[in-house]
Amino acid sequence: IAGITQAPTSQILAAGRRMTLRCTQDMRHNAMYWYRQDLGLGLRLIHYSNTAGTTGKGEVPDGYSVSRANTDDFPLTLASAVPSQTSVYFCASSDSTHGELFFGEGSRLTVL
Amino acid sequence: GQNIDQPTEMTATEGAIVQINCTYQTSGFNGLFWYQQHAGEAPTFLSYNVLDGLEEKGRFSSFLSRSKGYSYLLLKELQMKDSASYLCAVRDSNYQLIWGAGTKLIIKP
Protein backbone atom coordinates (compact mmCIF):
# COMPACT_ATOMS: atom_id res chain seq x y z
CA ILE A 1 0.00 0.00 0.00
CA ALA A 2 1.48 3.35 -1.06
CA GLY A 3 2.07 5.88 1.66
CA ILE A 4 4.47 7.16 4.26
CA THR A 5 6.26 4.99 6.77
CA GLN A 6 7.76 6.35 9.97
CA ALA A 7 10.02 4.56 12.44
CA PRO A 8 10.10 4.10 15.31
CA THR A 9 6.44 4.46 16.28
CA SER A 10 7.42 5.10 19.86
CA GLN A 11 10.69 5.71 21.70
CA ILE A 12 11.84 6.66 25.19
CA LEU A 13 15.16 8.43 25.14
CA ALA A 14 17.57 9.74 27.77
CA ALA A 15 18.39 13.44 27.58
CA GLY A 16 21.61 14.11 25.72
CA ARG A 17 21.27 11.11 23.41
CA ARG A 18 21.21 11.37 19.65
CA MET A 19 18.10 10.12 17.87
CA THR A 20 17.07 9.79 14.24
CA LEU A 21 13.43 9.46 13.22
CA ARG A 22 13.08 7.80 9.85
CA CYS A 23 10.55 8.68 7.17
CA THR A 24 10.09 6.99 3.81
CA GLN A 25 7.46 7.61 1.15
CA ASP A 26 6.73 5.64 -2.00
CA MET A 27 4.45 8.14 -3.73
CA ARG A 28 7.31 9.96 -5.49
CA HIS A 29 6.22 13.20 -3.87
CA ASN A 30 8.62 16.12 -4.24
CA ALA A 31 7.82 17.92 -1.00
CA MET A 32 8.32 16.44 2.47
CA TYR A 33 7.81 17.89 5.93
CA TRP A 34 8.45 17.21 9.59
CA TYR A 35 5.95 18.49 12.16
CA ARG A 36 5.65 18.17 15.88
CA GLN A 37 2.28 18.05 17.59
CA ASP A 38 1.87 19.07 21.22
CA LEU A 39 -1.32 19.18 23.26
CA GLY A 40 -3.21 22.43 22.78
CA LEU A 41 -1.01 23.60 19.94
CA GLY A 42 -1.36 23.33 16.20
CA LEU A 43 1.04 21.29 14.15
CA ARG A 44 4.35 23.13 14.05
CA LEU A 45 6.71 22.79 11.13
CA ILE A 46 10.27 21.79 12.04
CA HIS A 47 11.94 21.40 8.66
CA TYR A 48 10.81 20.88 5.09
CA SER A 49 12.18 19.89 1.71
CA ASN A 50 10.61 21.03 -1.54
CA THR A 51 12.67 18.60 -3.61
CA ALA A 52 15.51 16.12 -3.22
CA GLY A 53 18.76 17.85 -2.35
CA THR A 54 17.16 20.91 -0.73
CA THR A 55 15.93 21.57 2.80
CA GLY A 56 14.55 24.54 4.68
CA LYS A 57 13.83 25.60 8.24
CA GLY A 58 10.32 25.77 9.56
CA GLU A 59 8.85 27.44 12.61
CA VAL A 60 10.73 25.43 15.27
CA PRO A 61 14.00 24.12 13.76
CA ASP A 62 16.35 24.52 16.74
CA GLY A 63 17.81 21.23 17.97
CA TYR A 64 16.78 19.36 14.82
CA SER A 65 18.44 18.62 11.49
CA VAL A 66 17.28 16.92 8.31
CA SER A 67 18.69 15.63 5.07
CA ARG A 68 17.12 14.78 1.71
CA ALA A 69 19.57 12.66 -0.23
CA ASN A 70 16.83 11.20 -2.44
CA THR A 71 13.12 11.61 -3.17
CA ASP A 72 11.90 8.87 -0.84
CA ASP A 73 13.72 9.45 2.46
CA PHE A 74 13.62 12.38 4.86
CA PRO A 75 15.18 11.55 8.25
CA LEU A 76 14.94 13.90 11.22
CA THR A 77 17.84 13.94 13.70
CA LEU A 78 17.92 15.22 17.25
CA ALA A 79 21.63 15.74 17.93
CA SER A 80 21.29 15.93 21.71
CA ALA A 81 17.76 15.34 22.93
CA VAL A 82 16.20 17.55 25.61
CA PRO A 83 12.94 17.00 27.56
CA SER A 84 11.19 19.83 25.66
CA GLN A 85 11.50 17.69 22.54
CA THR A 86 9.04 15.22 24.02
CA SER A 87 6.27 15.24 21.43
CA VAL A 88 4.54 13.36 18.65
CA TYR A 89 6.40 13.80 15.38
CA PHE A 90 4.65 13.53 12.03
CA CYS A 91 6.30 13.22 8.66
CA ALA A 92 4.24 14.33 5.67
CA SER A 93 4.58 14.63 1.92
CA SER A 94 2.81 16.35 -0.96
CA ASP A 95 3.22 16.19 -4.71
CA SER A 96 3.86 19.94 -4.78
CA THR A 97 4.02 22.95 -2.47
CA HIS A 98 0.36 23.56 -3.35
CA GLY A 99 -1.08 20.13 -2.74
CA GLU A 100 -2.67 18.35 0.18
CA LEU A 101 -0.42 16.68 2.71
CA PHE A 102 -0.27 12.95 3.34
CA PHE A 103 0.88 12.05 6.83
CA GLY A 104 2.75 9.15 8.33
CA GLU A 105 1.38 7.46 11.43
CA GLY A 106 3.58 9.46 13.76
CA SER A 107 6.49 8.82 16.12
CA ARG A 108 5.86 9.36 19.82
CA LEU A 109 9.10 10.48 21.46
CA THR A 110 9.63 10.84 25.20
CA VAL A 111 12.86 12.44 26.42
CA LEU A 112 13.64 11.88 30.09
CA GLY B 1 1.67 37.49 13.47
CA GLN B 2 -0.24 34.71 11.80
CA ASN B 3 -3.12 33.09 13.64
CA ILE B 4 -5.75 30.43 13.15
CA ASP B 5 -8.64 30.30 15.65
CA GLN B 6 -11.06 27.43 16.11
CA PRO B 7 -13.05 26.24 19.13
CA THR B 8 -11.22 23.85 21.41
CA GLU B 9 -14.07 21.40 21.86
CA MET B 10 -17.62 20.83 20.65
CA THR B 11 -20.28 18.27 21.51
CA ALA B 12 -23.05 17.07 19.21
CA THR B 13 -25.62 14.30 19.04
CA GLU B 14 -25.55 11.33 16.70
CA GLY B 15 -27.64 12.03 13.61
CA ALA B 16 -27.49 15.81 14.06
CA ILE B 17 -25.58 18.53 12.19
CA VAL B 18 -22.56 20.42 13.53
CA GLN B 19 -20.64 23.42 12.21
CA ILE B 20 -17.00 23.94 13.16
CA ASN B 21 -15.75 27.47 12.58
CA CYS B 22 -12.25 28.65 11.70
CA THR B 23 -11.06 32.24 11.48
CA TYR B 24 -7.63 33.19 10.23
CA GLN B 25 -5.22 36.08 9.98
CA THR B 26 -2.31 35.22 7.72
CA SER B 27 0.19 36.96 5.49
CA GLY B 28 -1.43 36.14 2.20
CA PHE B 29 -3.78 33.30 1.31
CA ASN B 30 -3.26 30.35 -0.98
CA GLY B 31 -5.96 27.98 0.15
CA LEU B 32 -7.55 26.54 3.26
CA PHE B 33 -7.55 22.88 4.28
CA TRP B 34 -9.58 20.82 6.73
CA TYR B 35 -8.13 17.61 8.15
CA GLN B 36 -9.63 14.98 10.43
CA GLN B 37 -7.52 13.38 13.14
CA HIS B 38 -8.73 10.49 15.26
CA ALA B 39 -7.07 10.12 18.65
CA GLY B 40 -3.63 8.55 18.34
CA GLU B 41 -3.72 8.62 14.55
CA ALA B 42 -2.40 10.77 11.72
CA PRO B 43 -4.36 13.67 10.22
CA THR B 44 -6.22 12.80 7.01
CA PHE B 45 -7.33 15.25 4.34
CA LEU B 46 -11.01 16.24 4.24
CA SER B 47 -11.39 19.32 2.06
CA TYR B 48 -9.72 22.22 0.29
CA ASN B 49 -11.10 25.68 -0.46
CA VAL B 50 -9.32 28.37 -2.42
CA LEU B 51 -12.31 30.30 -3.81
CA ASP B 52 -15.25 31.70 -1.87
CA GLY B 53 -18.22 29.44 -1.48
CA LEU B 54 -19.27 26.00 -0.44
CA GLU B 55 -17.55 22.73 -1.36
CA GLU B 56 -19.67 19.65 -0.72
CA LYS B 57 -18.31 16.14 -0.35
CA GLY B 58 -20.85 13.63 0.89
CA ARG B 59 -21.80 14.32 4.50
CA PHE B 60 -19.07 16.95 4.81
CA SER B 61 -19.10 20.47 3.39
CA SER B 62 -16.62 23.31 3.75
CA PHE B 63 -17.27 27.00 3.26
CA LEU B 64 -14.85 29.86 2.69
CA SER B 65 -15.12 33.64 2.82
CA ARG B 66 -11.74 35.19 2.03
CA SER B 67 -12.92 38.74 2.71
CA LYS B 68 -13.93 37.73 6.25
CA GLY B 69 -11.00 35.41 6.89
CA TYR B 70 -13.50 32.72 7.78
CA SER B 71 -14.28 29.11 7.03
CA TYR B 72 -16.50 26.44 8.45
CA LEU B 73 -16.74 22.69 8.21
CA LEU B 74 -20.26 21.31 8.23
CA LEU B 75 -20.86 17.70 9.20
CA LYS B 76 -24.30 16.23 8.56
CA GLU B 77 -25.94 13.03 9.79
CA LEU B 78 -23.33 12.67 12.48
CA GLN B 79 -22.03 9.20 13.23
CA MET B 80 -20.10 8.00 16.24
CA LYS B 81 -17.04 7.52 14.03
CA ASP B 82 -17.00 11.28 13.41
CA SER B 83 -15.69 11.75 16.94
CA ALA B 84 -12.25 13.19 16.21
CA SER B 85 -10.29 16.41 16.11
CA TYR B 86 -10.77 18.66 13.09
CA LEU B 87 -7.81 20.76 12.04
CA CYS B 88 -8.02 23.96 9.99
CA ALA B 89 -4.91 25.03 8.08
CA VAL B 90 -4.18 27.97 5.77
CA ARG B 91 -1.44 28.29 3.13
CA ASP B 92 0.17 31.70 3.40
CA SER B 93 1.91 33.79 0.75
CA ASN B 94 5.05 31.62 1.07
CA TYR B 95 2.98 28.44 0.59
CA GLN B 96 3.66 27.42 4.17
CA LEU B 97 0.77 25.82 6.06
CA ILE B 98 -0.35 27.56 9.25
CA TRP B 99 -2.30 25.20 11.50
CA GLY B 100 -5.02 25.78 14.05
CA ALA B 101 -4.87 23.85 17.33
CA GLY B 102 -7.84 21.74 16.26
CA THR B 103 -11.40 21.27 17.45
CA LYS B 104 -12.17 18.11 19.38
CA LEU B 105 -15.64 16.93 18.38
CA ILE B 106 -17.45 14.63 20.80
CA ILE B 107 -20.48 12.75 19.46
CA LYS B 108 -23.04 11.50 21.98
CA PRO B 109 -25.64 8.81 21.28
PDB file of N, CA and C in Angstrom, chain A residues 33 35 37 40-45 48 50 90 94 96-106 108, chain B residues 8 30 33 35 37 40-46 48 85 87 91 94-102:
ATOM      1  N   TYR A  33       7.873  17.008   4.770  1.00  0.00           N
ATOM      2  CA  TYR A  33       7.806  17.887   5.930  1.00  0.00           C
ATOM      3  C   TYR A  33       7.948  17.077   7.210  1.00  0.00           C
ATOM      4  N   TYR A  35       6.713  17.686  11.193  1.00  0.00           N
ATOM      5  CA  TYR A  35       5.949  18.487  12.158  1.00  0.00           C
ATOM      6  C   TYR A  35       6.072  17.854  13.540  1.00  0.00           C
ATOM      7  N   GLN A  37       3.617  17.751  17.099  1.00  0.00           N
ATOM      8  CA  GLN A  37       2.280  18.050  17.586  1.00  0.00           C
ATOM      9  C   GLN A  37       2.262  17.924  19.098  1.00  0.00           C
ATOM     10  N   GLY A  40      -2.771  21.040  22.724  1.00  0.00           N
ATOM     11  CA  GLY A  40      -3.210  22.429  22.781  1.00  0.00           C
ATOM     12  C   GLY A  40      -2.586  23.342  21.754  1.00  0.00           C
ATOM     13  N   LEU A  41      -1.669  22.801  20.975  1.00  0.00           N
ATOM     14  CA  LEU A  41      -1.013  23.603  19.943  1.00  0.00           C
ATOM     15  C   LEU A  41      -1.292  23.005  18.575  1.00  0.00           C
ATOM     16  N   GLY A  42      -1.256  23.840  17.562  1.00  0.00           N
ATOM     17  CA  GLY A  42      -1.362  23.330  16.199  1.00  0.00           C
ATOM     18  C   GLY A  42      -0.082  22.618  15.806  1.00  0.00           C
ATOM     19  N   LEU A  43      -0.159  21.890  14.707  1.00  0.00           N
ATOM     20  CA  LEU A  43       1.045  21.287  14.147  1.00  0.00           C
ATOM     21  C   LEU A  43       2.062  22.383  13.859  1.00  0.00           C
ATOM     22  N   ARG A  44       3.303  22.134  14.286  1.00  0.00           N
ATOM     23  CA  ARG A  44       4.347  23.126  14.053  1.00  0.00           C
ATOM     24  C   ARG A  44       5.425  22.529  13.153  1.00  0.00           C
ATOM     25  N   LEU A  45       5.760  23.272  12.117  1.00  0.00           N
ATOM     26  CA  LEU A  45       6.713  22.794  11.126  1.00  0.00           C
ATOM     27  C   LEU A  45       8.138  22.909  11.664  1.00  0.00           C
ATOM     28  N   TYR A  48      11.483  21.341   6.300  1.00  0.00           N
ATOM     29  CA  TYR A  48      10.814  20.883   5.095  1.00  0.00           C
ATOM     30  C   TYR A  48      11.823  20.726   3.965  1.00  0.00           C
ATOM     31  N   ASN A  50      11.476  20.890  -0.364  1.00  0.00           N
ATOM     32  CA  ASN A  50      10.610  21.032  -1.536  1.00  0.00           C
ATOM     33  C   ASN A  50      10.980  20.053  -2.646  1.00  0.00           C
ATOM     34  N   PHE A  90       5.285  14.007  13.256  1.00  0.00           N
ATOM     35  CA  PHE A  90       4.646  13.525  12.029  1.00  0.00           C
ATOM     36  C   PHE A  90       5.481  13.933  10.823  1.00  0.00           C
ATOM     37  N   SER A  94       3.796  15.872   0.012  1.00  0.00           N
ATOM     38  CA  SER A  94       2.815  16.345  -0.958  1.00  0.00           C
ATOM     39  C   SER A  94       3.480  16.365  -2.328  1.00  0.00           C
ATOM     40  N   SER A  96       3.350  18.620  -4.463  1.00  0.00           N
ATOM     41  CA  SER A  96       3.861  19.943  -4.781  1.00  0.00           C
ATOM     42  C   SER A  96       3.711  20.811  -3.543  1.00  0.00           C
ATOM     43  N   THR A  97       4.185  22.034  -3.606  1.00  0.00           N
ATOM     44  CA  THR A  97       4.023  22.945  -2.468  1.00  0.00           C
ATOM     45  C   THR A  97       2.584  23.426  -2.353  1.00  0.00           C
ATOM     46  N   HIS A  98       1.739  23.102  -3.353  1.00  0.00           N
ATOM     47  CA  HIS A  98       0.359  23.560  -3.354  1.00  0.00           C
ATOM     48  C   HIS A  98      -0.615  22.475  -2.904  1.00  0.00           C
ATOM     49  N   GLY A  99      -0.161  21.240  -2.896  1.00  0.00           N
ATOM     50  CA  GLY A  99      -1.081  20.132  -2.737  1.00  0.00           C
ATOM     51  C   GLY A  99      -1.378  19.765  -1.301  1.00  0.00           C
ATOM     52  N   GLU A 100      -2.323  18.860  -1.136  1.00  0.00           N
ATOM     53  CA  GLU A 100      -2.666  18.354   0.181  1.00  0.00           C
ATOM     54  C   GLU A 100      -1.505  17.527   0.729  1.00  0.00           C
ATOM     55  N   LEU A 101      -1.463  17.456   2.047  1.00  0.00           N
ATOM     56  CA  LEU A 101      -0.421  16.679   2.710  1.00  0.00           C
ATOM     57  C   LEU A 101      -0.924  15.281   3.052  1.00  0.00           C
ATOM     58  N   PHE A 102      -0.040  14.317   2.892  1.00  0.00           N
ATOM     59  CA  PHE A 102      -0.273  12.949   3.340  1.00  0.00           C
ATOM     60  C   PHE A 102       0.671  12.714   4.515  1.00  0.00           C
ATOM     61  N   PHE A 103       0.105  12.197   5.602  1.00  0.00           N
ATOM     62  CA  PHE A 103       0.875  12.051   6.833  1.00  0.00           C
ATOM     63  C   PHE A 103       1.246  10.605   7.112  1.00  0.00           C
ATOM     64  N   GLY A 104       2.418  10.433   7.742  1.00  0.00           N
ATOM     65  CA  GLY A 104       2.754   9.147   8.330  1.00  0.00           C
ATOM     66  C   GLY A 104       1.996   8.966   9.627  1.00  0.00           C
ATOM     67  N   GLU A 105       2.151   7.790  10.233  1.00  0.00           N
ATOM     68  CA  GLU A 105       1.382   7.458  11.430  1.00  0.00           C
ATOM     69  C   GLU A 105       1.918   8.107  12.692  1.00  0.00           C
ATOM     70  N   GLY A 106       3.057   8.743  12.620  1.00  0.00           N
ATOM     71  CA  GLY A 106       3.583   9.463  13.762  1.00  0.00           C
ATOM     72  C   GLY A 106       4.600   8.669  14.562  1.00  0.00           C
ATOM     73  N   ARG A 108       6.011   8.768  18.487  1.00  0.00           N
ATOM     74  CA  ARG A 108       5.857   9.359  19.821  1.00  0.00           C
ATOM     75  C   ARG A 108       7.191   9.262  20.535  1.00  0.00           C
TER      76      ARG A 108
ATOM     77  N   THR B   8     -11.998  24.959  20.874  1.00  0.00           N
ATOM     78  CA  THR B   8     -11.219  23.849  21.414  1.00  0.00           C
ATOM     79  C   THR B   8     -11.994  22.545  21.376  1.00  0.00           C
ATOM     80  N   ASN B  30      -3.357  31.236   0.180  1.00  0.00           N
ATOM     81  CA  ASN B  30      -3.259  30.354  -0.984  1.00  0.00           C
ATOM     82  C   ASN B  30      -4.002  29.057  -0.743  1.00  0.00           C
ATOM     83  N   PHE B  33      -7.361  24.319   4.203  1.00  0.00           N
ATOM     84  CA  PHE B  33      -7.547  22.882   4.284  1.00  0.00           C
ATOM     85  C   PHE B  33      -8.266  22.525   5.585  1.00  0.00           C
ATOM     86  N   TYR B  35      -8.593  18.971   7.930  1.00  0.00           N
ATOM     87  CA  TYR B  35      -8.135  17.611   8.150  1.00  0.00           C
ATOM     88  C   TYR B  35      -8.883  17.025   9.333  1.00  0.00           C
ATOM     89  N   GLN B  37      -8.516  14.164  12.417  1.00  0.00           N
ATOM     90  CA  GLN B  37      -7.520  13.379  13.140  1.00  0.00           C
ATOM     91  C   GLN B  37      -8.177  12.626  14.288  1.00  0.00           C
ATOM     92  N   GLY B  40      -4.748   9.468  18.514  1.00  0.00           N
ATOM     93  CA  GLY B  40      -3.633   8.550  18.340  1.00  0.00           C
ATOM     94  C   GLY B  40      -3.295   8.218  16.899  1.00  0.00           C
ATOM     95  N   GLU B  41      -3.956   8.912  15.959  1.00  0.00           N
ATOM     96  CA  GLU B  41      -3.719   8.618  14.545  1.00  0.00           C
ATOM     97  C   GLU B  41      -3.209   9.856  13.815  1.00  0.00           C
ATOM     98  N   ALA B  42      -2.886   9.664  12.541  1.00  0.00           N
ATOM     99  CA  ALA B  42      -2.396  10.766  11.720  1.00  0.00           C
ATOM    100  C   ALA B  42      -3.564  11.589  11.183  1.00  0.00           C
ATOM    101  N   PRO B  43      -3.329  12.863  10.905  1.00  0.00           N
ATOM    102  CA  PRO B  43      -4.358  13.669  10.221  1.00  0.00           C
ATOM    103  C   PRO B  43      -4.611  13.126   8.815  1.00  0.00           C
ATOM    104  N   THR B  44      -5.876  13.186   8.386  1.00  0.00           N
ATOM    105  CA  THR B  44      -6.219  12.804   7.014  1.00  0.00           C
ATOM    106  C   THR B  44      -6.999  13.935   6.363  1.00  0.00           C
ATOM    107  N   PHE B  45      -6.752  14.146   5.088  1.00  0.00           N
ATOM    108  CA  PHE B  45      -7.326  15.247   4.344  1.00  0.00           C
ATOM    109  C   PHE B  45      -8.833  15.104   4.198  1.00  0.00           C
ATOM    110  N   LEU B  46      -9.563  16.213   4.439  1.00  0.00           N
ATOM    111  CA  LEU B  46     -11.012  16.240   4.241  1.00  0.00           C
ATOM    112  C   LEU B  46     -11.406  17.126   3.074  1.00  0.00           C
ATOM    113  N   TYR B  48     -10.591  21.113   0.696  1.00  0.00           N
ATOM    114  CA  TYR B  48      -9.717  22.219   0.293  1.00  0.00           C
ATOM    115  C   TYR B  48     -10.577  23.302  -0.335  1.00  0.00           C
ATOM    116  N   SER B  85     -10.674  14.996  16.175  1.00  0.00           N
ATOM    117  CA  SER B  85     -10.289  16.409  16.112  1.00  0.00           C
ATOM    118  C   SER B  85     -10.286  16.857  14.658  1.00  0.00           C
ATOM    119  N   LEU B  87      -8.880  19.781  12.120  1.00  0.00           N
ATOM    120  CA  LEU B  87      -7.807  20.764  12.037  1.00  0.00           C
ATOM    121  C   LEU B  87      -8.022  21.664  10.830  1.00  0.00           C
ATOM    122  N   ARG B  91      -2.706  28.057   3.830  1.00  0.00           N
ATOM    123  CA  ARG B  91      -1.440  28.287   3.128  1.00  0.00           C
ATOM    124  C   ARG B  91      -1.239  29.781   2.988  1.00  0.00           C
ATOM    125  N   ASN B  94       3.850  32.410   1.339  1.00  0.00           N
ATOM    126  CA  ASN B  94       5.055  31.617   1.068  1.00  0.00           C
ATOM    127  C   ASN B  94       4.733  30.138   0.860  1.00  0.00           C
ATOM    128  N   TYR B  95       3.461  29.815   0.761  1.00  0.00           N
ATOM    129  CA  TYR B  95       2.979  28.442   0.590  1.00  0.00           C
ATOM    130  C   TYR B  95       3.283  27.556   1.790  1.00  0.00           C
ATOM    131  N   GLN B  96       3.517  28.184   2.948  1.00  0.00           N
ATOM    132  CA  GLN B  96       3.660  27.417   4.172  1.00  0.00           C
ATOM    133  C   GLN B  96       2.275  27.234   4.799  1.00  0.00           C
ATOM    134  N   LEU B  97       2.047  26.075   5.399  1.00  0.00           N
ATOM    135  CA  LEU B  97       0.774  25.816   6.056  1.00  0.00           C
ATOM    136  C   LEU B  97       0.819  26.311   7.493  1.00  0.00           C
ATOM    137  N   ILE B  98      -0.166  27.112   7.873  1.00  0.00           N
ATOM    138  CA  ILE B  98      -0.347  27.563   9.246  1.00  0.00           C
ATOM    139  C   ILE B  98      -1.521  26.775   9.817  1.00  0.00           C
ATOM    140  N   TRP B  99      -1.308  26.112  10.950  1.00  0.00           N
ATOM    141  CA  TRP B  99      -2.303  25.196  11.504  1.00  0.00           C
ATOM    142  C   TRP B  99      -2.997  25.768  12.723  1.00  0.00           C
ATOM    143  N   GLY B 100      -4.307  25.555  12.815  1.00  0.00           N
ATOM    144  CA  GLY B 100      -5.019  25.781  14.049  1.00  0.00           C
ATOM    145  C   GLY B 100      -4.749  24.641  15.028  1.00  0.00           C
ATOM    146  N   ALA B 101      -5.119  24.857  16.285  1.00  0.00           N
ATOM    147  CA  ALA B 101      -4.873  23.848  17.326  1.00  0.00           C
ATOM    148  C   ALA B 101      -5.841  22.676  17.243  1.00  0.00           C
ATOM    149  N   GLY B 102      -6.893  22.842  16.434  1.00  0.00           N
ATOM    150  CA  GLY B 102      -7.838  21.742  16.260  1.00  0.00           C
ATOM    151  C   GLY B 102      -9.049  21.863  17.159  1.00  0.00           C
TER     152      GLY B 102
END
